[in-house]
Amino acid sequence: MNGPDGHVNGPGESVNGPDERVNAQVPLLSATGVRKSFGRVEVLKGVDLTVYPGQVVCLLGPSGSGKSTFLRCVNHLERIDAGEIWVDGHLVGYRRAGGKKYEMRPREVADQRRDIGMVFQRFNLFPHRTALENVMEAPRHVLGQPRDAVRQAALDLLRRVGLAERADHYPAQLSGGQQQRVAIARALAMRPRLMLFDEPTSALDPELVGEVLDVMKDLAGAGMTMVVVTHEIGFAREAADHVVFMDDGTIVEAGRPTELIANPQHPRTKAFLAKVL
């Protein structure tokens, strides 16, 4: 992969150090010096993050720290003001020509997003389509795949998230946890290389959180590369390879969950975890 200019992490090493679960020497996601402002408010202040295939990275931090904004920048839902983001060897949202960098056309950006699945806080399912039809939508109409093959693959995905028996139900007939699992299956239907989760359990009743986290743990165990914005410290401790603590638009501290959660070094990280643990 033609990585970003000036990237200095060594082979097999992330910003958080070597990881025995890394199954490739080349980053799948590499962000360097990412900055983003909304008006006069700078939300991201030079974020660097490297994620290798098979890694699960959890982003922790208080509301307003820039976690969700960073995630949205990874698939160019938000334009960055400085820095670069590379996914699977491609500069996200931009192309170079004549020594300059130009923003891609919307259709080109949409093509890039095929390899990046995203699950939002809200489920964003089509209310007039069944669970099965929601999962089939993108492969049928974006990729143009044949209906019979897409239907079988969608049924397999619903079975994978424990919802095969709800295939013909509409979103209004499903619980919040079931809708979020359909949303995960829908994202997986495009066979992404990278999955982004933006606080996927924050809109759920507490008793429904576990069923969504269980699906995410299964994905992690199967080797899916994931970046997860979450307040579920238990999930981060159990499923993540690395945990990143963000505050005020910067990465304050990063490390293995057993180290950062159990023994944080930065005073801001200690204060945050003291309130949520």
Tab-separated table of C-alpha atoms in Angstrom:
chain	number	residue	atom	x	y	z
A	1	MET	CA	0.000	0.000	0.000
A	2	ASN	CA	1.169	3.469	-0.810
A	3	GLY	CA	0.709	4.813	2.699
A	4	PRO	CA	0.410	8.413	3.794
A	5	ASP	CA	3.460	10.608	3.536
A	6	GLY	CA	5.468	10.865	6.704
A	7	HIS	CA	3.945	7.837	8.431
A	8	VAL	CA	6.523	6.526	10.876
A	9	ASN	CA	5.003	3.476	12.582
A	10	GLY	CA	7.197	0.448	12.075
A	11	PRO	CA	6.180	-2.866	10.492
A	12	GLY	CA	3.567	-4.704	12.514
A	13	GLU	CA	3.277	-1.848	14.970
A	14	SER	CA	0.308	0.401	15.690
A	15	VAL	CA	0.253	3.640	17.625
A	16	ASN	CA	-0.193	1.463	20.665
A	17	GLY	CA	2.729	-0.876	20.044
A	18	PRO	CA	3.114	-4.437	18.634
A	19	ASP	CA	0.055	-6.688	18.712
A	20	GLU	CA	0.094	-10.449	18.422
A	21	ARG	CA	-3.341	-10.426	16.731
A	22	VAL	CA	-2.154	-8.299	13.817
A	23	ASN	CA	-2.292	-10.606	10.795
A	24	ALA	CA	-0.684	-8.277	8.268
A	25	GLN	CA	2.189	-5.829	8.173
A	26	VAL	CA	0.269	-3.192	6.216
A	27	PRO	CA	-2.300	-0.921	7.915
A	28	LEU	CA	-5.905	-1.179	6.839
A	29	LEU	CA	-6.657	2.249	8.312
A	30	SER	CA	-4.105	5.002	8.726
A	31	ALA	CA	-4.995	8.519	9.844
A	32	THR	CA	-2.336	11.194	10.209
A	33	GLY	CA	-2.741	14.740	11.484
A	34	VAL	CA	-6.507	14.765	11.009
A	35	ARG	CA	-8.107	18.109	11.815
A	36	LYS	CA	-11.737	19.122	11.573
A	37	SER	CA	-13.518	22.330	12.565
A	38	PHE	CA	-17.143	23.365	12.633
A	39	GLY	CA	-17.076	27.113	12.302
A	40	ARG	CA	-14.604	28.407	14.889
A	41	VAL	CA	-14.733	25.242	16.967
A	42	GLU	CA	-11.909	22.816	16.224
A	43	VAL	CA	-13.282	19.357	16.967
A	44	LEU	CA	-10.284	17.267	15.851
A	45	LYS	CA	-6.826	18.657	16.565
A	46	GLY	CA	-4.361	16.443	14.745
A	47	VAL	CA	-5.501	12.856	15.313
A	48	ASP	CA	-3.155	10.003	14.386
A	49	LEU	CA	-4.423	6.416	14.392
A	50	THR	CA	-3.271	3.197	12.759
A	51	VAL	CA	-5.375	0.032	12.603
A	52	TYR	CA	-4.198	-3.253	11.122
A	53	PRO	CA	-6.343	-6.026	9.606
A	54	GLY	CA	-8.058	-8.076	12.304
A	55	GLN	CA	-7.713	-5.462	15.026
A	56	VAL	CA	-10.556	-4.145	17.152
A	57	VAL	CA	-9.958	-0.595	18.380
A	58	CYS	CA	-12.361	1.072	20.817
A	59	LEU	CA	-12.534	4.851	21.125
A	60	LEU	CA	-13.485	6.028	24.610
A	61	GLY	CA	-13.991	9.513	25.945
A	62	PRO	CA	-16.565	12.065	27.067
A	63	SER	CA	-19.267	13.416	24.796
A	64	GLY	CA	-17.887	16.144	22.541
A	65	SER	CA	-14.351	14.761	22.508
A	66	GLY	CA	-14.391	14.166	18.729
A	67	LYS	CA	-14.854	10.393	18.632
A	68	SER	CA	-17.930	10.279	16.403
A	69	THR	CA	-16.633	13.092	14.198
A	70	PHE	CA	-13.437	11.148	13.592
A	71	LEU	CA	-15.430	8.055	12.661
A	72	ARG	CA	-17.483	10.064	10.186
A	73	CYS	CA	-14.290	11.445	8.667
A	74	VAL	CA	-13.009	7.923	8.025
A	75	ASN	CA	-15.676	7.349	5.378
A	76	HIS	CA	-15.827	11.004	4.303
A	77	LEU	CA	-19.242	11.748	5.755
A	78	GLU	CA	-17.362	14.761	7.095
A	79	ARG	CA	-14.645	16.526	5.094
A	80	ILE	CA	-11.376	16.907	6.966
A	81	ASP	CA	-9.608	20.266	7.042
A	82	ALA	CA	-6.068	18.883	7.294
A	83	GLY	CA	-4.241	15.594	7.419
A	84	GLU	CA	-4.964	12.402	5.519
A	85	ILE	CA	-6.940	9.207	5.993
A	86	TRP	CA	-6.042	6.040	4.102
A	87	VAL	CA	-8.190	2.897	3.992
A	88	ASP	CA	-6.937	-0.245	2.289
A	89	GLY	CA	-4.321	1.674	0.354
A	90	HIS	CA	-6.620	4.443	-0.884
A	91	LEU	CA	-6.666	8.078	0.148
A	92	VAL	CA	-10.198	8.614	1.459
A	93	GLY	CA	-12.268	11.304	-0.233
A	94	TYR	CA	-9.457	12.802	-2.295
A	95	ARG	CA	-7.220	12.104	-5.270
A	96	ARG	CA	-3.886	13.578	-6.280
A	97	ALA	CA	-3.192	15.085	-9.665
A	98	GLY	CA	-0.423	17.392	-10.779
A	99	GLY	CA	1.014	17.571	-7.300
A	100	LYS	CA	-2.276	18.778	-5.829
A	101	LYS	CA	-5.073	17.106	-3.880
A	102	TYR	CA	-8.680	17.312	-5.096
A	103	GLU	CA	-11.881	16.153	-3.452
A	104	MET	CA	-13.496	13.236	-5.240
A	105	ARG	CA	-16.897	13.425	-6.878
A	106	PRO	CA	-19.792	12.056	-4.775
A	107	ARG	CA	-20.015	8.927	-6.912
A	108	GLU	CA	-16.311	8.206	-6.428
A	109	VAL	CA	-16.668	8.652	-2.674
A	110	ALA	CA	-19.669	6.291	-2.691
A	111	ASP	CA	-17.539	3.688	-4.465
A	112	GLN	CA	-14.910	3.991	-1.714
A	113	ARG	CA	-17.517	3.537	0.991
A	114	ARG	CA	-18.372	0.075	-0.300
A	115	ASP	CA	-15.395	-1.279	1.616
A	116	ILE	CA	-16.307	0.585	4.825
A	117	GLY	CA	-19.368	-0.571	6.740
A	118	MET	CA	-20.883	1.803	9.284
A	119	VAL	CA	-23.426	1.201	12.023
A	120	PHE	CA	-24.926	4.341	13.550
A	121	GLN	CA	-26.516	5.120	16.903
A	122	ARG	CA	-29.905	5.110	15.222
A	123	PHE	CA	-30.727	2.149	13.047
A	124	ASN	CA	-31.783	4.073	9.895
A	125	LEU	CA	-33.653	1.091	8.467
A	126	PHE	CA	-36.162	1.535	5.660
A	127	PRO	CA	-39.478	1.365	7.548
A	128	HIS	CA	-41.419	0.099	4.520
A	129	ARG	CA	-39.078	-2.834	3.915
A	130	THR	CA	-38.750	-6.065	5.849
A	131	ALA	CA	-35.564	-7.031	7.672
A	132	LEU	CA	-34.621	-9.245	4.724
A	133	GLU	CA	-35.315	-6.491	2.189
A	134	ASN	CA	-33.259	-4.004	4.196
A	135	VAL	CA	-30.260	-6.342	4.076
A	136	MET	CA	-30.750	-7.056	0.374
A	137	GLU	CA	-31.087	-3.403	-0.675
A	138	ALA	CA	-27.465	-2.364	-1.211
A	139	PRO	CA	-26.141	-5.559	-2.868
A	140	ARG	CA	-29.095	-5.509	-5.261
A	141	HIS	CA	-29.184	-1.831	-6.196
A	142	VAL	CA	-25.601	-0.690	-5.591
A	143	LEU	CA	-23.687	-3.772	-6.671
A	144	GLY	CA	-26.316	-5.070	-9.098
A	145	GLN	CA	-26.031	-8.643	-7.857
A	146	PRO	CA	-28.683	-11.226	-8.874
A	147	ARG	CA	-31.714	-11.383	-6.607
A	148	ASP	CA	-31.579	-15.074	-5.723
A	149	ALA	CA	-27.930	-14.942	-4.665
A	150	VAL	CA	-28.490	-11.726	-2.675
A	151	ARG	CA	-31.541	-13.200	-0.939
A	152	GLN	CA	-29.624	-16.277	0.192
A	153	ALA	CA	-26.669	-14.202	1.384
A	154	ALA	CA	-29.038	-11.882	3.286
A	155	LEU	CA	-30.749	-14.824	4.967
A	156	ASP	CA	-27.336	-16.161	5.968
A	157	LEU	CA	-26.439	-12.780	7.492
A	158	LEU	CA	-29.709	-12.568	9.413
A	159	ARG	CA	-29.015	-16.058	10.707
A	160	ARG	CA	-25.539	-14.912	11.716
A	161	VAL	CA	-26.997	-12.107	13.840
A	162	GLY	CA	-29.679	-14.396	15.289
A	163	LEU	CA	-32.652	-13.029	13.345
A	164	ALA	CA	-33.446	-15.626	10.699
A	165	GLU	CA	-36.935	-16.038	12.131
A	166	ARG	CA	-37.564	-12.277	11.853
A	167	ALA	CA	-36.650	-11.996	8.166
A	168	ASP	CA	-40.185	-11.034	7.106
A	169	HIS	CA	-40.783	-8.571	9.943
A	170	TYR	CA	-40.822	-4.814	9.403
A	171	PRO	CA	-38.686	-2.523	11.614
A	172	ALA	CA	-41.735	-1.414	13.608
A	173	GLN	CA	-42.276	-5.067	14.552
A	174	LEU	CA	-38.757	-5.433	15.922
A	175	SER	CA	-37.200	-4.355	19.210
A	176	GLY	CA	-34.430	-1.781	19.210
A	177	GLY	CA	-31.811	-4.463	19.695
A	178	GLN	CA	-33.223	-6.483	16.815
A	179	GLN	CA	-33.260	-3.414	14.564
A	180	GLN	CA	-29.619	-2.719	15.383
A	181	ARG	CA	-28.707	-6.304	14.560
A	182	VAL	CA	-30.471	-5.922	11.207
A	183	ALA	CA	-28.430	-2.754	10.676
A	184	ILE	CA	-25.235	-4.720	11.350
A	185	ALA	CA	-26.311	-7.426	8.889
A	186	ARG	CA	-27.082	-4.710	6.324
A	187	ALA	CA	-23.585	-3.246	6.696
A	188	LEU	CA	-22.021	-6.707	6.391
A	189	ALA	CA	-23.976	-7.384	3.189
A	190	MET	CA	-21.514	-5.195	1.285
A	191	ARG	CA	-18.623	-7.365	2.513
A	192	PRO	CA	-16.655	-4.450	3.948
A	193	ARG	CA	-12.992	-4.641	4.845
A	194	LEU	CA	-13.519	-2.272	7.768
A	195	MET	CA	-16.494	-1.864	10.115
A	196	LEU	CA	-17.171	1.373	11.987
A	197	PHE	CA	-19.560	1.433	14.946
A	198	ASP	CA	-20.729	4.800	16.277
A	199	GLU	CA	-22.070	4.121	19.786
A	200	PRO	CA	-24.264	1.287	18.449
A	201	THR	CA	-25.914	0.598	21.817
A	202	SER	CA	-26.511	4.153	23.051
A	203	ALA	CA	-30.108	4.283	21.765
A	204	LEU	CA	-31.058	0.920	23.271
A	205	ASP	CA	-32.780	0.037	26.494
A	206	PRO	CA	-30.245	-1.488	28.916
A	207	GLU	CA	-31.673	-5.003	28.631
A	208	LEU	CA	-31.159	-4.969	24.849
A	209	VAL	CA	-27.524	-3.890	24.861
A	210	GLY	CA	-26.110	-7.354	25.418
A	211	GLU	CA	-27.607	-8.917	22.298
A	212	VAL	CA	-25.940	-6.310	20.071
A	213	LEU	CA	-22.600	-6.556	21.868
A	214	ASP	CA	-22.680	-10.338	21.498
A	215	VAL	CA	-22.950	-9.973	17.714
A	216	MET	CA	-20.056	-7.521	17.725
A	217	LYS	CA	-17.956	-9.903	19.827
A	218	ASP	CA	-18.654	-12.663	17.305
A	219	LEU	CA	-17.498	-10.385	14.486
A	220	ALA	CA	-14.341	-9.546	16.409
A	221	GLY	CA	-13.684	-13.228	17.019
A	222	ALA	CA	-14.102	-13.922	13.305
A	223	GLY	CA	-11.361	-11.412	12.478
A	224	MET	CA	-13.387	-8.406	11.320
A	225	THR	CA	-11.413	-5.161	11.539
A	226	MET	CA	-13.447	-2.797	13.682
A	227	VAL	CA	-13.257	0.730	15.083
A	228	VAL	CA	-15.878	1.183	17.778
A	229	VAL	CA	-16.963	4.368	19.527
A	230	THR	CA	-18.507	3.131	22.749
A	231	HIS	CA	-19.230	3.847	26.395
A	232	GLU	CA	-19.428	0.100	27.112
A	233	ILE	CA	-16.217	-0.321	29.078
A	234	GLY	CA	-16.843	-4.037	29.590
A	235	PHE	CA	-17.020	-4.594	25.846
A	236	ALA	CA	-13.815	-2.624	25.325
A	237	ARG	CA	-12.067	-4.640	28.012
A	238	GLU	CA	-13.210	-7.968	26.569
A	239	ALA	CA	-13.223	-7.492	22.801
A	240	ALA	CA	-10.742	-4.738	21.955
A	241	ASP	CA	-7.097	-5.179	21.062
A	242	HIS	CA	-6.468	-1.515	21.770
A	243	VAL	CA	-8.320	1.245	23.527
A	244	VAL	CA	-7.917	4.914	22.652
A	245	PHE	CA	-9.006	7.638	25.058
A	246	MET	CA	-9.923	10.925	23.396
A	247	ASP	CA	-10.615	14.294	24.971
A	248	ASP	CA	-10.965	17.755	23.463
A	249	GLY	CA	-10.194	16.573	19.943
A	250	THR	CA	-6.957	14.760	20.723
A	251	ILE	CA	-5.803	11.259	21.617
A	252	VAL	CA	-4.777	11.570	25.246
A	253	GLU	CA	-3.741	7.989	25.893
A	254	ALA	CA	-3.804	4.649	24.076
A	255	GLY	CA	-2.910	1.096	24.996
A	256	ARG	CA	-4.101	-2.428	25.526
A	257	PRO	CA	-7.395	-2.570	27.431
A	258	THR	CA	-5.839	-4.498	30.308
A	259	GLU	CA	-3.332	-1.684	30.730
A	260	LEU	CA	-5.276	1.468	29.940
A	261	ILE	CA	-8.520	0.559	31.703
A	262	ALA	CA	-6.909	-1.067	34.712
A	263	ASN	CA	-3.997	1.319	35.079
A	264	PRO	CA	-4.429	4.590	33.142
A	265	GLN	CA	-1.447	6.922	33.214
A	266	HIS	CA	-2.897	10.293	32.216
A	267	PRO	CA	-4.848	12.261	34.856
A	268	ARG	CA	-7.670	12.965	32.394
A	269	THR	CA	-8.054	9.266	31.598
A	270	LYS	CA	-8.047	8.429	35.290
A	271	ALA	CA	-10.753	10.995	35.996
A	272	PHE	CA	-12.955	9.740	33.168
A	273	LEU	CA	-12.689	6.064	34.075
A	274	ALA	CA	-13.283	6.825	37.740
A	275	LYS	CA	-16.705	8.170	36.774
A	276	VAL	CA	-17.771	5.380	34.415
A	277	LEU	CA	-16.403	2.261	36.085
